[in-house]
Each structure stands twice: as structure tokens, then as C-alpha cells.
Tab-separated table of C-alpha atoms in Angstrom:
chain	number	residue	atom	x	y	z
A	28	MET	CA	-12.327	-17.992	17.252
A	29	ARG	CA	-9.699	-15.480	15.754
A	30	LEU	CA	-9.356	-15.347	11.961
A	31	LYS	CA	-6.582	-14.209	9.728
A	32	LEU	CA	-7.911	-13.402	7.032
A	33	THR	CA	-5.806	-12.260	3.543
A	34	LEU	CA	-7.643	-9.873	1.185
A	35	GLU	CA	-7.044	-8.461	-2.134
A	36	TYR	CA	-9.035	-5.380	-3.987
A	37	ASP	CA	-9.169	-3.104	-6.788
A	38	GLY	CA	-9.055	0.341	-4.999
A	39	THR	CA	-10.527	2.055	-7.427
A	40	HIS	CA	-14.286	2.445	-6.343
A	41	PHE	CA	-13.205	2.820	-2.290
A	42	HIS	CA	-12.592	6.033	-0.378
A	43	GLY	CA	-9.535	3.628	1.013
A	44	TRP	CA	-10.079	1.156	3.902
A	45	ALA	CA	-10.961	2.898	7.014
A	46	LEU	CA	-15.047	3.086	7.425
A	47	GLN	CA	-16.572	6.791	6.617
A	48	PRO	CA	-20.218	7.226	7.261
A	49	GLY	CA	-21.955	7.610	3.729
A	50	LEU	CA	-18.905	6.611	1.628
A	51	ARG	CA	-17.544	3.642	0.280
A	52	THR	CA	-14.906	1.549	1.819
A	53	VAL	CA	-13.298	-1.666	1.856
A	54	GLU	CA	-13.655	-1.759	5.710
A	55	GLY	CA	-17.366	-1.185	5.102
A	56	VAL	CA	-17.690	-3.745	3.226
A	57	VAL	CA	-16.067	-6.394	5.046
A	58	ARG	CA	-17.841	-5.605	7.690
A	59	ASP	CA	-21.358	-5.804	5.825
A	60	ALA	CA	-19.765	-9.599	4.669
A	61	LEU	CA	-18.788	-10.838	8.167
A	62	GLY	CA	-22.254	-10.790	8.792
A	63	VAL	CA	-22.133	-14.261	7.828
A	64	PHE	CA	-21.383	-14.495	11.308
A	65	PRO	CA	-23.666	-14.715	14.545
A	66	SER	CA	-21.456	-11.761	15.872
A	67	PHE	CA	-17.938	-10.567	15.412
A	68	SER	CA	-15.286	-7.960	16.996
A	69	GLY	CA	-11.996	-6.811	17.534
A	70	LEU	CA	-11.620	-5.994	13.545
A	71	ALA	CA	-8.270	-4.865	12.579
A	72	VAL	CA	-6.191	-4.766	9.323
A	73	ALA	CA	-2.271	-4.419	8.722
A	74	GLY	CA	-2.470	-1.354	6.068
A	75	ARG	CA	-5.050	1.016	6.140
A	76	THR	CA	-4.711	2.206	2.224
A	77	ASP	CA	-5.790	5.533	1.034
A	78	THR	CA	-8.536	6.175	-1.268
A	79	GLY	CA	-7.732	4.445	-5.016
A	80	VAL	CA	-4.851	2.543	-3.351
A	81	HIS	CA	-5.000	-1.410	-4.296
A	82	ALA	CA	-3.872	-4.417	-2.408
A	83	SER	CA	-2.815	-7.857	-3.386
A	84	GLY	CA	-2.145	-9.328	0.304
A	85	ASN	CA	-3.587	-6.973	3.122
A	86	VAL	CA	-4.384	-8.574	6.361
A	87	VAL	CA	-6.899	-8.678	8.635
A	88	SER	CA	-7.565	-9.845	12.289
A	89	VAL	CA	-11.189	-10.851	13.474
A	90	GLU	CA	-12.523	-12.374	16.181
A	91	VAL	CA	-15.742	-14.379	15.245
A	92	ASP	CA	-18.686	-16.443	16.928
A	93	GLY	CA	-20.208	-19.324	14.961
A	94	GLY	CA	-21.083	-19.208	11.479
A	95	PRO	CA	-19.260	-21.275	8.871
A	96	ARG	CA	-15.828	-23.548	9.986
A	97	ALA	CA	-12.522	-21.612	8.948
A	98	ASP	CA	-11.888	-23.896	5.759
A	99	TRP	CA	-15.148	-22.743	4.583
A	100	VAL	CA	-14.896	-19.288	5.910
A	101	ALA	CA	-13.164	-17.394	2.124
A	102	GLY	CA	-15.932	-18.550	0.390
A	103	ALA	CA	-18.678	-17.909	2.652
A	104	LEU	CA	-17.253	-14.241	2.712
A	105	ASN	CA	-16.512	-14.256	-0.956
A	106	ALA	CA	-19.898	-15.044	-1.849
A	107	ALA	CA	-21.186	-11.549	-0.069
A	108	LEU	CA	-18.109	-9.105	-1.148
A	109	PRO	CA	-18.409	-7.371	-3.885
A	110	ASP	CA	-16.682	-8.422	-7.317
A	111	ASP	CA	-14.072	-5.620	-6.294
A	112	VAL	CA	-12.656	-7.306	-2.918
A	113	ALA	CA	-11.716	-10.859	-2.358
A	114	ILE	CA	-10.516	-12.879	0.432
A	115	VAL	CA	-7.492	-14.972	-0.946
A	116	SER	CA	-7.019	-17.202	2.016
A	117	ALA	CA	-8.711	-17.193	5.825
A	118	SER	CA	-7.024	-19.268	8.359
A	119	HIS	CA	-7.130	-19.689	12.389
A	120	ALA	CA	-4.524	-17.221	14.370
A	121	ALA	CA	-3.585	-17.543	17.821
A	122	PRO	CA	-5.542	-15.618	20.544
A	123	ASP	CA	-3.273	-12.465	20.511
A	124	PHE	CA	-2.859	-12.363	17.018
A	125	HIS	CA	-3.559	-8.702	15.964
A	126	ALA	CA	-3.157	-7.788	11.916
A	127	ARG	CA	-1.376	-4.542	12.411
A	128	TYR	CA	0.639	-4.489	15.831
A	129	SER	CA	1.689	-8.335	14.881
A	130	ALA	CA	3.170	-7.346	11.748
A	131	ARG	CA	7.002	-6.963	11.325
A	132	SER	CA	6.906	-5.665	7.795
A	133	ARG	CA	4.961	-4.561	5.183
A	134	SER	CA	5.857	-4.514	1.132
A	135	TYR	CA	4.229	-2.260	-1.454
A	136	ARG	CA	4.763	-2.088	-5.081
A	137	TYR	CA	4.264	1.506	-7.484
A	138	ARG	CA	3.487	0.666	-10.823
A	139	ILE	CA	4.612	3.269	-13.761
A	140	TRP	CA	3.443	2.531	-17.460
A	141	ARG	CA	5.884	3.587	-19.410
A	142	ARG	CA	4.792	2.832	-23.339
A	143	SER	CA	4.439	5.673	-25.481
A	144	GLU	CA	0.302	4.989	-25.601
A	145	ARG	CA	-1.763	4.722	-23.334
A	146	SER	CA	-3.502	1.301	-22.217
A	147	PRO	CA	-6.953	0.916	-20.915
A	148	PHE	CA	-6.278	-1.522	-19.212
A	149	GLU	CA	-3.813	0.155	-16.932
A	150	GLN	CA	-6.046	2.977	-16.076
A	151	ARG	CA	-6.665	3.716	-12.600
A	152	ARG	CA	-3.547	0.458	-12.304
A	153	SER	CA	-0.345	2.575	-12.913
A	154	TRP	CA	0.665	5.864	-13.721
A	155	TRP	CA	0.941	6.533	-17.043
A	156	TYR	CA	4.255	8.277	-16.808
A	157	GLN	CA	5.546	9.993	-20.499
A	158	ARG	CA	8.503	12.148	-18.963
A	159	PRO	CA	11.785	10.619	-19.906
A	160	VAL	CA	13.497	8.475	-16.752
A	161	ASP	CA	17.028	7.695	-16.355
A	162	GLU	CA	16.542	3.854	-14.724
A	163	GLU	CA	20.145	4.073	-13.447
A	164	ARG	CA	19.640	6.869	-11.771
A	165	LEU	CA	16.037	5.709	-10.034
A	166	ALA	CA	17.958	2.301	-9.083
A	167	ALA	CA	20.648	4.667	-7.161
A	168	ALA	CA	18.046	6.471	-5.482
A	169	ALA	CA	16.580	3.114	-4.224
A	170	ASP	CA	19.988	1.957	-2.544
A	171	LEU	CA	19.929	5.188	-0.524
A	172	LEU	CA	16.327	4.195	1.078
A	173	VAL	CA	17.637	0.860	2.882
A	174	GLY	CA	18.227	1.301	6.685
A	175	GLU	CA	17.064	3.361	9.246
A	176	HIS	CA	16.216	7.085	8.308
A	177	ASP	CA	14.140	9.978	8.839
A	178	PHE	CA	11.162	10.054	6.331
A	179	ARG	CA	9.710	13.459	7.212
A	180	ALA	CA	10.417	14.908	4.163
A	181	PHE	CA	7.994	12.195	2.571
A	182	THR	CA	4.813	12.564	4.465
A	183	PRO	CA	2.476	15.763	4.997
A	184	THR	CA	3.464	18.290	6.658
A	185	GLU	CA	0.088	18.262	8.645
A	186	THR	CA	0.305	14.670	10.228
A	187	GLN	CA	-0.408	12.359	13.578
A	188	HIS	CA	2.780	11.004	13.366
A	189	GLN	CA	5.167	11.432	16.223
A	190	ALA	CA	8.268	9.346	15.076
A	191	PHE	CA	9.579	9.397	11.540
A	192	LEU	CA	12.537	7.054	11.806
A	193	ARG	CA	11.593	3.853	9.829
A	194	ASN	CA	13.794	1.236	9.008
A	195	VAL	CA	13.671	0.384	4.982
A	196	LEU	CA	14.621	-3.675	4.447
A	197	ALA	CA	14.536	-3.302	0.932
A	198	ALA	CA	14.115	-1.224	-2.020
A	199	GLU	CA	14.418	-1.686	-5.792
A	200	TRP	CA	13.143	-0.660	-9.250
A	201	HIS	CA	12.334	-3.334	-11.800
A	202	ARG	CA	11.714	-3.268	-15.629
A	203	ARG	CA	8.748	-5.697	-16.576
A	204	GLY	CA	8.162	-5.414	-20.273
A	205	ASP	CA	6.141	-1.675	-20.758
A	206	ALA	CA	5.810	-1.177	-16.574
A	207	LEU	CA	8.506	0.147	-14.694
A	208	GLU	CA	7.377	-0.902	-10.674
A	209	PHE	CA	9.166	0.340	-7.854
A	210	GLU	CA	9.109	-2.528	-4.743
A	211	ILE	CA	9.694	-1.618	-1.329
A	212	ALA	CA	9.485	-3.470	2.391
A	213	ALA	CA	9.605	-1.362	5.716
A	214	ASN	CA	8.847	-2.054	9.373
A	215	SER	CA	6.070	0.317	9.104
A	216	PHE	CA	5.684	3.673	6.271
A	217	LEU	CA	4.121	6.851	7.012
A	218	ARG	CA	1.141	8.638	5.116
A	219	HIS	CA	2.015	9.165	1.281
A	220	MET	CA	5.629	7.585	2.007
A	221	VAL	CA	5.666	5.023	-0.732
A	222	ARG	CA	3.867	7.439	-3.362
A	223	THR	CA	6.171	10.647	-2.036
A	224	LEU	CA	9.190	8.865	-2.633
A	225	VAL	CA	8.159	8.038	-6.232
A	226	GLY	CA	7.171	11.303	-6.931
A	227	THR	CA	11.045	12.418	-5.451
A	228	MET	CA	13.010	9.742	-7.366
A	229	LEU	CA	11.619	10.816	-10.699
A	230	GLU	CA	12.438	14.564	-10.137
A	231	LEU	CA	15.266	14.634	-8.292
A	232	PRO	CA	19.102	13.075	-8.628
A	233	PRO	CA	20.137	10.839	-5.754
A	234	GLU	CA	22.171	13.555	-4.491
A	235	ARG	CA	19.403	15.929	-4.000
A	236	ILE	CA	17.465	13.189	-2.097
A	237	ALA	CA	20.577	11.705	0.175
A	238	PRO	CA	19.546	15.239	2.374
A	239	LEU	CA	16.145	14.443	2.669
A	240	LEU	CA	16.769	11.136	4.613
A	241	GLU	CA	18.296	13.147	7.569
A	242	GLY	CA	14.567	14.869	8.568
A	243	ARG	CA	14.232	17.870	6.096
A	244	ALA	CA	11.057	19.568	5.612
A	245	ARG	CA	8.285	18.107	3.296
A	246	ALA	CA	8.665	21.272	1.077
A	247	GLU	CA	12.038	20.044	0.147
A	248	ALA	CA	10.805	16.319	-1.397
A	249	GLY	CA	9.101	15.969	-4.963
A	250	PRO	CA	5.480	15.596	-5.688
A	251	THR	CA	3.243	12.919	-4.423
A	252	ALA	CA	2.547	10.251	-7.305
A	253	PRO	CA	-0.970	9.597	-7.986
A	254	ALA	CA	-2.663	6.719	-5.435
A	255	TRP	CA	-3.708	4.668	-8.356
A	256	GLY	CA	-0.070	2.917	-9.161
A	257	LEU	CA	0.168	2.016	-5.428
A	258	TYR	CA	-0.268	-1.797	-4.254
A	259	LEU	CA	0.028	-3.446	-0.949
A	260	THR	CA	1.262	-6.437	-1.842
A	261	SER	CA	2.274	-7.968	1.498
A	262	VAL	CA	2.902	-8.294	5.234
A	263	ALA	CA	5.055	-10.286	6.921
A	264	TYR	CA	4.853	-11.719	10.401
A	265	GLU	CA	6.738	-14.120	12.546
């Protein structure tokens, strides 16, 4: 049967999602846990997160044979997974379901800690940013992102991407207590795109960001925010 697995993880001690020899990765521990099935194949993920990036709603598809029935899968896998990864839900999927290619949009959140004092609970889970921030200016910059734009200024110059147009469905900043959070949804994302958007919005005014959405060079945008403030929050399917 084909399964759809929704999972969450703390990316602090992982070298990203993708399997890498000799390194601890989320894909590696998920593959180990899938040993509860006699066999599995076609493991695919909606979002290949980078080193240190977290997820509260990443999605995996996989074809399995034998093993626990669907309503027991989450419990069986969680018993085999380490404490920093958990299967939130598991369900049957259509034979042609693919976690990556069937996705219609993905949503991310970037979390900035704004208290003047650091928090041990926020360490490696948000960016402690102490410089002054104009929240109205951030909101105006986020509004510019909605729609289809060329985001090549917000991904590394050395890239495997050949197309840079992305359709942003929503982009907003929210003040939540001592945290300032940027939430964005798009049909797909370039590598480092969300983190570079955050770094750029903190550094540049909206009037300097608008031209960057026309396919400018990476050097014209701002810095890339640290990985540990980023969360893949959900993936939408038809």
C-alpha cells in the first residue's frame, strides 16, 4: 500500500533531510524506522529541508509491503524513531500520490526572538535579533511578495535551479508576544529563499526590495537569516 506520512522534527541535530553518508539526516532515521515493514520503496518528501531547519508539517509518501495496518503505522514508526522526529499522522494514499509532485503549495514560518534578553527555550528554534525593527516596513515589504515574481536574487548564485519564477500565495508578518514571525505560502520555493527574504526585509526598505523581484543578482539582496529560525509548517494537496 502507498502511505502518506505527516511528520514533525527538530532540525537542530540533523544535517538536513537528504540522506548523506556518515551524517545524521532526517531521511536516514526515517528509513531506519521504516524497517518495521518487510520492504518499502519510493520514499519521497515534500520539502528537502536544510541543516538546522525544523518542520511541523512535512509530508512523506512511501510504498510499503506487509507490516502494521494503516491505523497502527504512526505508533509503530514513532516507537522506532528518535525523540526529535515524530509521525503526526499516517493514512492510505492514492496509488499515484507523490509527496513532492502532488503538492500544490508549501508554507513556511520564520521565527525571530525580539526580547532584549535571550531565552534558553528559544535557542536553536528562533533567531535572537536585537537590532531595531520597523514592523510597518516589514509588513509593506511582505505585501510586495504576493503574486508571481522572479526570485533569483533570493537564492545562491551557484544553483541547480533553472527556473526562478515562483507564485507567492500569501506573505505576512505577525507579532506574537516576544516573537516576530514571518509566514509565507507559495507553489514552490528556491533554496534559501525564505531565509534570504527574511534577511533582506530586515536590512532593506520596501522600495529597494521591489526591484529585486524582477530577477536581480543575488549580491543586490540582503543576508541569509540563520537556518534555526525556519519551520516547514504545512503542505497543501488537492
